[in-house]
PDB file of C-alpha atoms in Angstrom:
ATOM      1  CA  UNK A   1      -5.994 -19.645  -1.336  1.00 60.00           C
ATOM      2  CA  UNK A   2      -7.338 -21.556   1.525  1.00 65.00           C
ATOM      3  CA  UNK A   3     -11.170 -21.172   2.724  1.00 75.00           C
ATOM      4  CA  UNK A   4     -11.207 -19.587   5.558  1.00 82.00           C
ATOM      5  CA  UNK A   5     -13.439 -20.632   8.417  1.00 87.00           C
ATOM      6  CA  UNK A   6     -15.313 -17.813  10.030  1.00 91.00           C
ATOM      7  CA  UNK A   7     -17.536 -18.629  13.177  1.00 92.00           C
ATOM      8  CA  UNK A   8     -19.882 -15.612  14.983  1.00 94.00           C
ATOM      9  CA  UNK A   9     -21.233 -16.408  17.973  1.00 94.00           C
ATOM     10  CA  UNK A  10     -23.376 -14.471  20.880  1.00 95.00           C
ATOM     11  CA  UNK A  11     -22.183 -15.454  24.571  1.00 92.00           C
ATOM     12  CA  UNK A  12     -24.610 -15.713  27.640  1.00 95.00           C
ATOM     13  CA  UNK A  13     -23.260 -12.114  28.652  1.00 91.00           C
ATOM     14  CA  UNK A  14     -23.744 -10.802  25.405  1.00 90.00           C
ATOM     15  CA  UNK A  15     -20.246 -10.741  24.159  1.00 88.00           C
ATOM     16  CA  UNK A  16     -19.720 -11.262  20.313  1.00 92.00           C
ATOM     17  CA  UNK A  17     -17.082 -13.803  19.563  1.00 91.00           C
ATOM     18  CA  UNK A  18     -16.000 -13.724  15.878  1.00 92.00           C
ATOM     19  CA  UNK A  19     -13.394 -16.112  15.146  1.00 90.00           C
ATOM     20  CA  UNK A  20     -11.680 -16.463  11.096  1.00 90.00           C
ATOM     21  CA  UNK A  21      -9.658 -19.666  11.261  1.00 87.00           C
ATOM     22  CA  UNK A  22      -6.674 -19.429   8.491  1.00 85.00           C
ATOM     23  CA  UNK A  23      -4.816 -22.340   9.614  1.00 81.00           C
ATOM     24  CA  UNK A  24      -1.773 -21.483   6.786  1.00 82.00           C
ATOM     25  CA  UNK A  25      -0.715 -18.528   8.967  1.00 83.00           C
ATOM     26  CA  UNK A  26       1.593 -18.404  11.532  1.00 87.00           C
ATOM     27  CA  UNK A  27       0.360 -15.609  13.758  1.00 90.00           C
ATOM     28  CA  UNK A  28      -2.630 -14.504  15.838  1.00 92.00           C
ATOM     29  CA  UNK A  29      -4.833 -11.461  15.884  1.00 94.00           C
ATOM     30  CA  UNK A  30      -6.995 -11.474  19.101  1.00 94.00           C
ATOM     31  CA  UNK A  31      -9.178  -7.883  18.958  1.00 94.00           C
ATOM     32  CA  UNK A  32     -11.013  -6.499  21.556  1.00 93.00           C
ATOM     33  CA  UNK A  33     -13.855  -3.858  20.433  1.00 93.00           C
ATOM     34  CA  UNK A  34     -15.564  -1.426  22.915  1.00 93.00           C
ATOM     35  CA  UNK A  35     -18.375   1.063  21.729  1.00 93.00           C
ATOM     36  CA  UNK A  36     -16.543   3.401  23.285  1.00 95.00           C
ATOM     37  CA  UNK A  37     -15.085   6.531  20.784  1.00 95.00           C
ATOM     38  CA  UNK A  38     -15.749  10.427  20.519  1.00 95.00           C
ATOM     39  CA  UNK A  39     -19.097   9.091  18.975  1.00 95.00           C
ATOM     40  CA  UNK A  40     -20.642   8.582  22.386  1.00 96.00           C
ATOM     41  CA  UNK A  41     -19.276  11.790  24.379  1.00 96.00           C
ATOM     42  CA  UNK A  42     -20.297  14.580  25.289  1.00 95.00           C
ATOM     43  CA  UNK A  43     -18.374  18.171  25.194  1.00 94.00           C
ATOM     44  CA  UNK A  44     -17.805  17.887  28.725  1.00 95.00           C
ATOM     45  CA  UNK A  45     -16.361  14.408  28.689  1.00 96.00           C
ATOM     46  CA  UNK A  46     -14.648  14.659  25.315  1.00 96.00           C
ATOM     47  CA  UNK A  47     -11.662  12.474  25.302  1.00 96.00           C
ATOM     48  CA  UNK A  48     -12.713  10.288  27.877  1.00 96.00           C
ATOM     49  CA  UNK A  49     -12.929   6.954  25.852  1.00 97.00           C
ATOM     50  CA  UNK A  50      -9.682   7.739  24.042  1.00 97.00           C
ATOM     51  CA  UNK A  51      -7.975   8.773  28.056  1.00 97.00           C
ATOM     52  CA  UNK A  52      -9.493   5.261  28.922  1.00 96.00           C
ATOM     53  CA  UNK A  53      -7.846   3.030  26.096  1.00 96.00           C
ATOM     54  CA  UNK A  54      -4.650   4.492  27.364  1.00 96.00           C
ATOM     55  CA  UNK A  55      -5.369   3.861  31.421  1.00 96.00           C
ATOM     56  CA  UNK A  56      -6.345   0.063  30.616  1.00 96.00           C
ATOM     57  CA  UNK A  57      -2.562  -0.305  29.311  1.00 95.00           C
ATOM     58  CA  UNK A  58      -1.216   0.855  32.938  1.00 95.00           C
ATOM     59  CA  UNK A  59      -1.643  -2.133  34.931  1.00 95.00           C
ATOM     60  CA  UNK A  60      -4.297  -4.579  36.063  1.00 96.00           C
ATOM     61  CA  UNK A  61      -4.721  -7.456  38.710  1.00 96.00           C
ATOM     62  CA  UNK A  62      -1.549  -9.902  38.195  1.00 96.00           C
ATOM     63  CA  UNK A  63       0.583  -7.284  36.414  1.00 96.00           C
ATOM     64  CA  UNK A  64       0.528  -4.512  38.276  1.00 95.00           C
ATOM     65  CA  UNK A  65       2.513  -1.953  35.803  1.00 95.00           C
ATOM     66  CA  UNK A  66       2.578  -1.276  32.697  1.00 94.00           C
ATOM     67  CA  UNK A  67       5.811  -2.620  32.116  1.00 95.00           C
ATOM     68  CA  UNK A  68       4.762  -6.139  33.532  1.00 97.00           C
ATOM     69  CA  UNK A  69       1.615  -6.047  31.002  1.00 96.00           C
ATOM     70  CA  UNK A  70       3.451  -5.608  27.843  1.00 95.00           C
ATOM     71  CA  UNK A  71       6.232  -8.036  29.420  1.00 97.00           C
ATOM     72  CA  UNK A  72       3.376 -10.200  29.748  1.00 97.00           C
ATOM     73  CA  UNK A  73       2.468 -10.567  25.746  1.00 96.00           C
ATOM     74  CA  UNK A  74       5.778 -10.153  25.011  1.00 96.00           C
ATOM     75  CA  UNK A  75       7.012 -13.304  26.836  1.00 96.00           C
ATOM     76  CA  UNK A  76       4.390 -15.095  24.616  1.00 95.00           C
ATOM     77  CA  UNK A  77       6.297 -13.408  21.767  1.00 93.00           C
ATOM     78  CA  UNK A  78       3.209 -10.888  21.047  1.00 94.00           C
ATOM     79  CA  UNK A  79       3.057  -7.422  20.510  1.00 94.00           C
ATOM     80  CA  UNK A  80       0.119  -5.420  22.406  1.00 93.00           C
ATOM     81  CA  UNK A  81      -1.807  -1.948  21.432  1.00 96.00           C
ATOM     82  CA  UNK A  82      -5.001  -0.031  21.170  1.00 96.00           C
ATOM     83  CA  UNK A  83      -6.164   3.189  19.855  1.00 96.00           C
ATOM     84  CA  UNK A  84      -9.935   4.776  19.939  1.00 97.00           C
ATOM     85  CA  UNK A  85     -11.692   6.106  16.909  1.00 96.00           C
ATOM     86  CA  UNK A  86     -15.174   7.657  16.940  1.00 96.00           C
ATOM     87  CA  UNK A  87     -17.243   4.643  16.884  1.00 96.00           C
ATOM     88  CA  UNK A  88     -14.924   2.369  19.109  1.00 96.00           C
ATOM     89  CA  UNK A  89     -11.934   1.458  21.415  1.00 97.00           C
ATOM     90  CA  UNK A  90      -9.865  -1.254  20.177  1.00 95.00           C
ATOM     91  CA  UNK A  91      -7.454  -3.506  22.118  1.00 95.00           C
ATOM     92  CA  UNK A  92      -4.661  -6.081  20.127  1.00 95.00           C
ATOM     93  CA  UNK A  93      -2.517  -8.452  20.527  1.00 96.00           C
ATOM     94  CA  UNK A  94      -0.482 -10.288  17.998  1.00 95.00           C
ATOM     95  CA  UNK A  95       0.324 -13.647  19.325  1.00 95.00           C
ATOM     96  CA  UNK A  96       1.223 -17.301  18.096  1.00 93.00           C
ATOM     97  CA  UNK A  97      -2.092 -19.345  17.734  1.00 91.00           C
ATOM     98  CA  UNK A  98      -1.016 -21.737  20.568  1.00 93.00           C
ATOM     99  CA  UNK A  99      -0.578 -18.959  22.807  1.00 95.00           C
ATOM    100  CA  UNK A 100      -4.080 -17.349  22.203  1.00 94.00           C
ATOM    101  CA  UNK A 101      -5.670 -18.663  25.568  1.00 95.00           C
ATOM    102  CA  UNK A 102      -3.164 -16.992  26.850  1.00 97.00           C
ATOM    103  CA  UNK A 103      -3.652 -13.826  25.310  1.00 96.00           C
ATOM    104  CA  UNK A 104      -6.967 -13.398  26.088  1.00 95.00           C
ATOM    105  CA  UNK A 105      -6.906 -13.938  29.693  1.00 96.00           C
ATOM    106  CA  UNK A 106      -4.654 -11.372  30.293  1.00 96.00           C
ATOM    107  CA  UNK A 107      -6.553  -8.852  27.784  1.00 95.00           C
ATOM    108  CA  UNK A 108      -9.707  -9.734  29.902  1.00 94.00           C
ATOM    109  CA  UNK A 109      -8.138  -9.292  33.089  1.00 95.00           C
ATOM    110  CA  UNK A 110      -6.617  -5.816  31.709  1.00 95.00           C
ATOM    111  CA  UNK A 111      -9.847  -4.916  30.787  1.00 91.00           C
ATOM    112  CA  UNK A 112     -12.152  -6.233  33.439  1.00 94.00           C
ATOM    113  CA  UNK A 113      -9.242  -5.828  36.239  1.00 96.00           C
ATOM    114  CA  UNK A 114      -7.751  -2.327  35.278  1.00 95.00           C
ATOM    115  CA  UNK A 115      -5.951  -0.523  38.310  1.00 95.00           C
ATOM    116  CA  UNK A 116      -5.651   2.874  36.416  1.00 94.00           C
ATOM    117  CA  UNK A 117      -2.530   3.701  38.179  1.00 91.00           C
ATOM    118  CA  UNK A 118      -0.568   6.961  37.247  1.00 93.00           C
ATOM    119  CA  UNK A 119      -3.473   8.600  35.919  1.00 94.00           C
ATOM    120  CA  UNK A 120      -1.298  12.367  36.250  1.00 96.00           C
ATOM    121  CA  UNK A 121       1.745  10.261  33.825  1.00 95.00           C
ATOM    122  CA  UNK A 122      -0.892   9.402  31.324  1.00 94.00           C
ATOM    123  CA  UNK A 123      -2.685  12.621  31.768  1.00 95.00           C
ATOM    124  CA  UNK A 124       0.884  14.037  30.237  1.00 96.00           C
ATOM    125  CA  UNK A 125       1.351  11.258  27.550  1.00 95.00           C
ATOM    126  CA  UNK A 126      -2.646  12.530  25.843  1.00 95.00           C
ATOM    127  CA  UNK A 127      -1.133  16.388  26.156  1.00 95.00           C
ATOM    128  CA  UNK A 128       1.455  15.888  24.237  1.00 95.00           C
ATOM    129  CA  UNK A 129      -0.245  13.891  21.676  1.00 94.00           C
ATOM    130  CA  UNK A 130      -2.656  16.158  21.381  1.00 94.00           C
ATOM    131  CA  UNK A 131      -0.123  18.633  20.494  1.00 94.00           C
ATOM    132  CA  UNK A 132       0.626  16.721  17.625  1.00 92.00           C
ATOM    133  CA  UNK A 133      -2.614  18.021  15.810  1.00 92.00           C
ATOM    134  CA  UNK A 134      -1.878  21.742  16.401  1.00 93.00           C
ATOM    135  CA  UNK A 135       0.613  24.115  15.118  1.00 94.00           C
ATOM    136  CA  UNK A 136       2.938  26.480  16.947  1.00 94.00           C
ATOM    137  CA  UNK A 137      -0.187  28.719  17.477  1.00 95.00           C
ATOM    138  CA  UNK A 138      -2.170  26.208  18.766  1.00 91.00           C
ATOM    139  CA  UNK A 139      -4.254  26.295  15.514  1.00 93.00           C
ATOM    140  CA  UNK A 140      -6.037  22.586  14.336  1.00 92.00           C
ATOM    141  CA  UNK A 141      -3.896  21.023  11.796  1.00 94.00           C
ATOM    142  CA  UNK A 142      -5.105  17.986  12.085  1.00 93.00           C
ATOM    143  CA  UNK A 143      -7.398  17.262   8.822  1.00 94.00           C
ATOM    144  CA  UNK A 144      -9.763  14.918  10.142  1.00 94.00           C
ATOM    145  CA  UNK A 145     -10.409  17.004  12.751  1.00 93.00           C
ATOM    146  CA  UNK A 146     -11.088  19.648  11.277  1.00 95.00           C
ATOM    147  CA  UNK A 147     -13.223  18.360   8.077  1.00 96.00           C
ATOM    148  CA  UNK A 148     -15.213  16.143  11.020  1.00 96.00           C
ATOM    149  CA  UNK A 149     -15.430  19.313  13.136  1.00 95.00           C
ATOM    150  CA  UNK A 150     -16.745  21.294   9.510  1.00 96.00           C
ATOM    151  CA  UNK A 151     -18.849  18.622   8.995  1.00 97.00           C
ATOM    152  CA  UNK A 152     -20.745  17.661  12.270  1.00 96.00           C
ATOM    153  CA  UNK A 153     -20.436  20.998  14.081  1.00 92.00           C
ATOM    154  CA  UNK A 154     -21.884  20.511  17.493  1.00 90.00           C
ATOM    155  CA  UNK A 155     -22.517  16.880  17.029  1.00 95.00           C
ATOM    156  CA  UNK A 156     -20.120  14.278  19.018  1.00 95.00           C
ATOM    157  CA  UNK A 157     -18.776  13.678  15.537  1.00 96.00           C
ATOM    158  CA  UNK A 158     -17.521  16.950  15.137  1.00 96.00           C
ATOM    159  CA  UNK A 159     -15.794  16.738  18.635  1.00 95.00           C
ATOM    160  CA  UNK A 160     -11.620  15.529  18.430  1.00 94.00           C
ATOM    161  CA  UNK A 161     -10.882  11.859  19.559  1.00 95.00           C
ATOM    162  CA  UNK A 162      -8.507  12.836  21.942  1.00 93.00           C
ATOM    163  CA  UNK A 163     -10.254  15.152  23.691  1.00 91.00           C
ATOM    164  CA  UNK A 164      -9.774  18.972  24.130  1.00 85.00           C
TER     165      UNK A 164
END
């Protein structure tokens, strides 16, 4: 197994850069981390960070839709997706190594450019996933919820990533 070559650097702005060279693979993971999550919310903006990681993905400066995004890393023959947790947002693409320059400038322009366009669409898209974690009676069936919820009570932790 090759060494792998793992660089962690502090920018001017304050932006960690971790980098993990493994030169025998054939493929690119380019992460972007926010401290952004359920974590940091409040019950009155619960679900904001995870309503967020889903607005970046609608369109920024140069690529106006969501469709022309994802067309975007897909013409470098990447895949592109995010979720939140409770500690963080997360942002990937999957890219070939020569194409990571690219990659990057269009995650930073999605993040740093974001139109959030069709806010009432995405508004729809979180209801319905967050249907997903309840049963026909609207009871919590989700498991993590509910042992994090048992756990943490009124504490942000206890609070449902996507919001209520």
């Amino acid at each position: 197994m090759p060494a792998y070559r793992i660089q962690n650097r502090c920018l001017d702005n304050g932006l960690t850069v971790v980098t993990i060279a493994m030169p025998h693979l054939h493929s690119a993971q380019i992460y972007l981390y926010a401290r952004a999550g359920s974590r940091h919310e409040s019950p009155k903006n619960n679900g904001l960070s995870h309503f967020i990681e889903h607005m970046f993905f609608r369109g920024c400066q140069g690529f106006p839709t969501s469709t022309a995004l994802n067309a975007a890393i897909e013409d470098l023959g990447g895949v592109f997706d995010g979720f939140t947790s409770r500690d963080t947002s997360s942002y990937h693409a999957s890219v070939h190594p020569s194409f990571c320059a690219d990659a990057i400038s269009i995650m930073g322009r999605m993040f740093l450019k974001s139109t959030f366009r069709d806010l009432e669409i995405e508004r729809g898209i979180i209801l319905e996933e967050m249907l997903d974690a309840v049963d026909e009676r609207g009871r919590m069936m989700d498991l993590d919820s509910i042992a994090h919820r048992e756990a943490f009570a009124d504490h942000p932790l206890g609070m449902p990533i996507e919001g209520t």
